[in-house]
Amino acid sequence: MSKKILIATDKPFASEAVKGIKNVIDQAGYELVLLEKYTEKQQLLDAVANVDAAIIRSDIFDNDVFEAAKQLKIVVRAGAGFDNIDLEAATSHGVCAMNTPGQNANAVAELAFGLAVYAVRNFYNGTSGTELAGKKLGIHAYGNVGRNVARIAKGFNMEVYAFDPFLSAEAIEKEGVKAVKTVEELYSTCEFVSLHIPATAETKNSINYELLNKLPKKALLINTARKEVINEAEIVKLMEDRIDVKYVTDILPSNHAEMAEKFAGRYFSTPKKMGAQTAEANTNAGIAAANQIVDFIKNGNECFRVNK
Ligand code: NAD
């Protein structure tokens, strides 16, 4: 019998993405089932009952969903984060859970430069700004987004440095980026620092006064990572003490009102996380999810598995 692949999205993919996914599913000889804009959990429970695979976005896959999905072998979150999937429940029901890392990385990287140019041109207030060319950019975490930031930074003629304790210096330097040994070295060397660390026990609150105070004069911190990594109280103190420092972020801080009031002209936040919000990222992630499902069913490839 043909395999059934469900797309379950309460916030649907763009129609281009659905077309691309359907194409991959058709070519594999499988059947596509579409559940979009559902409003009740029961609709999701009914839809998963007889499918072999599911592609989701921020849809919640909890124990009830896995309980109802008797045939399900794989669920793929089209996107990077996967905290909407109960990984333990997936494992206990014998389901492989995956994400699609890297598919939105270029979108996020481009936004980092949008924010950087906006900041160095004084938020387009009509006054004379500075350029990115010739400046030192420090990439804090050299993963999928960090790598794309490095690629674009070279086009801006920036001098690119990176710190990532999980990668060898050779792996970073073969891409024409200078690897630094410590995070302190990154911050004391670069007047531009772009954050790409995940929020982990180790990184939460780690961008603090002591670290930021190592930045050279007229520094800019760009955050397209997570707000949890910033020590919000200490960045306020730092920006009070260092009137030369600017901060731009794609992740609205908890203390946004205070930041906006105290640091007008040196601080900007997007109102809502926008890094991955592009038509291309949406389509890429959906199609990657479909390809990963086909590769899993046909070849047993589990390389993007996120549960045990
Ligand atoms: P990734 O998993 O590809 O890369 C993360 C990198 O961080 C890895 O290279 C890892 O070695 C490194 N790392 C882990 N702990 C570190 C530490 N303590 N110090 C330095 N490096 C460390 O992830 P990604 O796709 O590049 O995403 C990076 C960040 O961007 C994540 O925080 C993610 O939540 C965020 N993100 C934001 C948006 C947005 O819309 N703004 C979209 C996608 C991702």
XYZ file of C-alpha atoms and ligand atoms in Angstrom:
352
model
C 0.000 0.000 0.000
C 1.191 3.522 -0.783
C 2.649 5.453 2.149
C 0.618 8.398 3.404
C 2.497 11.606 4.226
C 0.593 14.218 6.208
C 1.306 17.944 6.180
C -0.251 19.199 9.435
C 0.050 22.957 9.729
C -2.238 25.235 11.683
C -0.224 28.072 10.115
C 0.106 26.787 6.548
C 3.181 26.790 4.349
C 3.143 29.150 1.377
C 1.457 27.474 -1.591
C 4.835 27.296 -3.413
C 6.203 25.203 -0.545
C 3.204 22.844 -0.601
C 3.662 22.434 -4.370
C 7.352 21.584 -3.876
C 6.565 19.096 -1.107
C 3.853 17.461 -3.206
C 6.291 17.084 -6.052
C 8.779 15.203 -3.843
C 6.003 12.984 -2.392
C 4.495 12.242 -5.840
C 7.866 11.315 -7.283
C 8.428 8.862 -4.446
C 5.061 7.246 -5.236
C 3.491 8.281 -1.932
C 0.200 9.981 -1.152
C -0.020 13.483 0.305
C -2.638 14.293 2.964
C -3.138 17.958 3.804
C -4.474 19.334 7.094
C -4.165 23.118 7.167
C -5.527 25.822 9.473
C -7.013 23.311 11.896
C -8.516 24.852 14.988
C -9.218 21.824 17.227
C -6.690 19.298 18.496
C -9.187 16.557 17.590
C -8.752 17.391 13.889
C -5.026 16.710 14.259
C -5.685 13.492 16.214
C -8.007 12.281 13.435
C -5.588 13.257 10.676
C -2.577 11.433 12.162
C -4.524 8.188 12.732
C -3.544 6.427 9.507
C -0.467 8.226 8.158
C 3.105 6.929 7.987
C 4.870 10.292 8.176
C 4.114 13.883 9.110
C 5.577 17.268 8.210
C 4.807 19.985 10.742
C 5.789 23.573 11.528
C 5.177 24.868 15.057
C 2.361 22.348 15.527
C 2.334 20.560 18.875
C 3.130 16.853 18.730
C 2.553 15.692 22.298
C 1.891 12.274 23.788
C -1.813 12.370 22.760
C -0.827 12.879 19.139
C 1.695 10.022 19.198
C -0.924 7.831 20.943
C -3.401 8.547 18.112
C -0.824 8.046 15.345
C -0.774 4.266 15.243
C 1.115 3.964 11.924
C 3.422 6.959 12.297
C 7.130 6.232 11.791
C 8.551 9.718 11.347
C 7.661 13.342 12.103
C 9.734 16.180 10.681
C 9.617 19.738 11.967
C 10.229 21.958 8.927
C 12.573 24.389 10.672
C 15.422 24.474 13.152
C 13.738 24.456 16.609
C 11.817 21.339 17.651
C 10.597 22.071 21.183
C 7.010 21.588 19.911
C 7.704 17.835 19.638
C 7.610 15.728 22.807
C 10.801 13.805 22.065
C 10.328 11.249 24.842
C 6.822 10.471 23.597
C 8.190 10.126 20.053
C 10.821 7.666 21.256
C 8.424 5.649 23.389
C 6.066 5.324 20.400
C 8.899 4.249 18.100
C 8.735 7.420 16.006
C 11.805 9.117 14.543
C 11.669 12.913 15.062
C 13.749 15.207 12.848
C 14.270 18.908 12.162
C 15.632 20.503 8.985
C 18.729 22.368 10.187
C 20.288 25.030 8.030
C 17.369 25.666 5.707
C 16.720 29.139 7.123
C 20.363 29.989 7.745
C 20.797 32.319 4.785
C 17.597 34.182 5.689
C 18.838 34.773 9.245
C 22.314 35.757 8.059
C 20.931 38.314 5.607
C 18.831 39.840 8.382
C 21.949 40.160 10.569
C 23.478 42.377 7.868
C 20.226 44.306 7.451
C 20.411 45.105 11.152
C 24.139 45.905 11.005
C 23.844 48.360 8.115
C 20.803 49.959 9.754
C 22.809 50.486 12.957
C 26.025 51.837 11.425
C 23.994 54.272 9.300
C 22.483 55.616 12.520
C 19.109 53.982 11.969
C 18.648 56.039 8.792
C 18.219 59.261 10.745
C 19.831 61.398 8.060
C 23.255 61.736 9.738
C 26.599 60.443 8.511
C 27.372 56.860 9.517
C 30.187 54.356 9.033
C 30.801 51.383 6.747
C 31.263 47.679 7.320
C 34.171 47.326 4.891
C 37.544 46.877 6.549
C 36.032 46.275 10.009
C 36.520 43.184 12.151
C 33.462 40.955 12.528
C 33.389 38.315 15.268
C 31.048 35.391 14.698
C 30.076 33.862 18.034
C 29.277 30.213 17.099
C 30.168 28.971 13.654
C 27.132 26.810 12.801
C 24.727 27.031 9.884
C 23.873 30.704 10.397
C 27.411 31.678 11.424
C 28.826 30.198 8.232
C 26.392 32.160 6.087
C 27.260 35.328 7.983
C 30.943 34.695 7.218
C 30.209 34.214 3.516
C 28.269 37.487 3.291
C 30.796 39.383 5.446
C 33.545 38.573 2.941
C 31.433 40.254 0.260
C 31.331 43.353 2.479
C 35.148 43.164 2.692
C 35.115 42.598 6.442
C 37.861 40.810 8.350
C 36.108 37.746 9.736
C 36.841 35.988 13.055
C 34.932 33.140 14.703
C 34.746 31.373 18.037
C 33.199 27.906 18.285
C 34.581 25.500 20.907
C 32.994 22.518 19.152
C 34.918 23.020 15.911
C 38.622 22.718 15.187
C 40.548 25.820 14.141
C 41.342 24.031 10.859
C 37.637 23.554 10.062
C 37.032 27.295 10.536
C 40.209 28.556 8.883
C 39.828 26.500 5.732
C 36.889 28.807 4.974
C 39.079 31.895 5.157
C 37.911 32.854 8.662
C 40.291 33.430 11.583
C 39.564 31.059 14.467
C 40.082 32.520 17.944
C 40.755 30.321 20.952
C 38.588 32.035 23.551
C 35.359 33.943 23.604
C 37.155 36.805 25.385
C 39.574 37.081 22.461
C 36.652 37.343 20.023
C 35.088 40.209 21.967
C 38.316 42.110 22.542
C 39.332 41.822 18.879
C 36.141 42.631 16.968
C 34.141 45.860 16.915
C 31.231 43.926 15.375
C 30.025 40.746 17.086
C 27.206 38.639 15.672
C 25.633 36.083 18.019
C 24.768 32.601 16.742
C 24.989 30.470 19.878
C 22.099 28.216 20.832
C 20.433 28.747 24.225
C 21.952 26.037 26.403
C 22.625 25.760 30.128
C 26.118 27.042 29.372
C 25.175 29.959 27.107
C 22.123 31.339 28.972
C 22.924 34.795 30.384
C 26.494 34.375 29.163
C 26.578 37.630 27.172
C 27.212 39.720 30.237
C 28.848 42.978 31.320
C 32.314 41.540 31.731
C 32.362 40.032 28.239
C 30.749 42.994 26.460
C 33.061 45.441 28.177
C 35.963 43.849 26.279
C 34.551 45.175 22.985
C 36.661 47.828 21.257
C 35.378 51.408 20.930
C 32.266 51.991 18.797
C 31.207 48.377 18.947
C 28.006 46.835 17.631
C 26.404 43.673 19.022
C 24.007 41.908 16.639
C 21.712 39.245 18.081
C 19.773 36.968 15.757
C 20.195 33.996 18.123
C 18.124 33.885 21.309
C 17.236 36.455 23.958
C 18.035 33.967 26.747
C 21.756 34.211 26.018
C 21.801 37.923 26.919
C 22.100 39.009 30.531
C 19.457 41.699 30.159
C 20.190 43.600 33.355
C 23.903 43.693 32.580
C 23.508 44.870 28.989
C 21.567 47.861 30.366
C 24.431 48.663 32.737
C 26.990 48.160 29.969
C 25.186 50.509 27.581
C 24.870 53.101 30.353
C 28.627 52.924 30.982
C 29.649 52.537 27.321
C 27.814 55.163 25.296
C 29.796 54.068 22.225
C 28.109 50.623 22.113
C 25.057 49.826 19.969
C 22.817 46.776 20.187
C 20.494 45.444 17.483
C 18.412 42.327 17.922
C 15.885 40.124 16.158
C 14.658 38.762 19.465
C 12.596 41.230 21.463
C 14.193 41.533 24.907
C 11.998 41.203 28.027
C 13.176 44.723 28.929
C 12.507 46.196 25.478
C 10.595 49.249 26.771
C 13.466 50.183 29.099
C 16.085 49.623 26.378
C 14.153 51.652 23.801
C 13.715 54.545 26.218
C 17.239 54.632 27.626
C 19.171 53.904 24.451
C 17.275 55.665 21.680
C 19.608 55.917 18.686
C 21.779 53.020 19.889
C 19.276 50.189 20.200
C 16.791 48.491 17.890
C 14.704 45.324 18.077
C 12.446 43.806 15.440
C 8.931 43.663 16.915
C 8.709 39.930 16.271
C 11.391 37.378 15.345
C 11.831 37.834 11.602
C 15.116 36.083 10.796
C 13.639 32.970 9.232
C 10.565 34.683 7.839
C 11.200 34.541 4.118
C 9.359 32.748 1.341
C 12.584 30.946 0.438
C 13.305 29.667 3.962
C 9.731 28.445 4.242
C 9.914 26.565 0.958
C 13.418 25.184 1.568
C 12.455 23.786 4.975
C 9.261 22.149 3.666
C 10.994 20.519 0.720
C 13.918 19.395 2.907
C 11.393 17.776 5.277
C 9.795 15.883 2.381
C 13.183 14.722 1.071
C 14.241 13.585 4.552
C 11.032 11.539 4.889
C 11.543 9.841 1.523
C 15.195 9.100 2.367
C 14.148 7.705 5.761
C 11.441 5.429 4.341
C 13.422 4.244 1.328
C 16.960 4.098 2.756
C 16.579 4.274 6.535
C 18.578 7.534 6.645
C 18.239 9.029 10.140
C 20.967 11.652 9.934
C 18.734 14.536 11.077
C 17.152 12.547 13.934
C 16.769 14.608 17.138
C 15.304 11.990 19.525
C 17.019 8.907 20.915
P 23.547 25.384 14.455
O 23.132 24.260 15.347
O 23.793 25.117 13.024
O 24.895 26.033 15.034
C 25.085 26.310 16.376
C 26.583 26.396 16.604
O 26.771 26.817 17.935
C 27.333 25.079 16.450
O 28.390 25.230 15.511
C 27.872 24.806 17.844
O 29.135 24.184 17.812
C 27.947 26.205 18.407
N 27.947 26.297 19.852
C 27.221 25.573 20.739
N 27.512 25.968 21.991
C 28.426 26.971 21.885
C 29.111 27.775 22.837
N 28.917 27.626 24.150
N 29.963 28.717 22.377
C 30.164 28.886 21.058
N 29.570 28.128 20.117
C 28.704 27.185 20.532
O 22.454 26.511 14.670
P 22.084 27.682 13.655
O 21.066 27.195 12.702
O 23.334 28.292 13.166
O 21.321 28.675 14.646
C 22.073 29.459 15.564
C 21.156 30.248 16.471
O 20.257 31.041 15.699
C 20.259 29.409 17.380
O 20.255 30.032 18.633
C 18.883 29.533 16.816
O 17.906 29.467 17.842
C 18.939 30.915 16.201
N 18.006 31.073 15.087
C 17.321 32.242 15.012
C 16.431 32.449 13.987
C 15.692 33.737 13.859
O 14.618 33.754 13.298
N 16.260 34.840 14.326
C 16.208 31.444 13.041
C 16.964 30.273 13.117
C 17.869 30.095 14.148
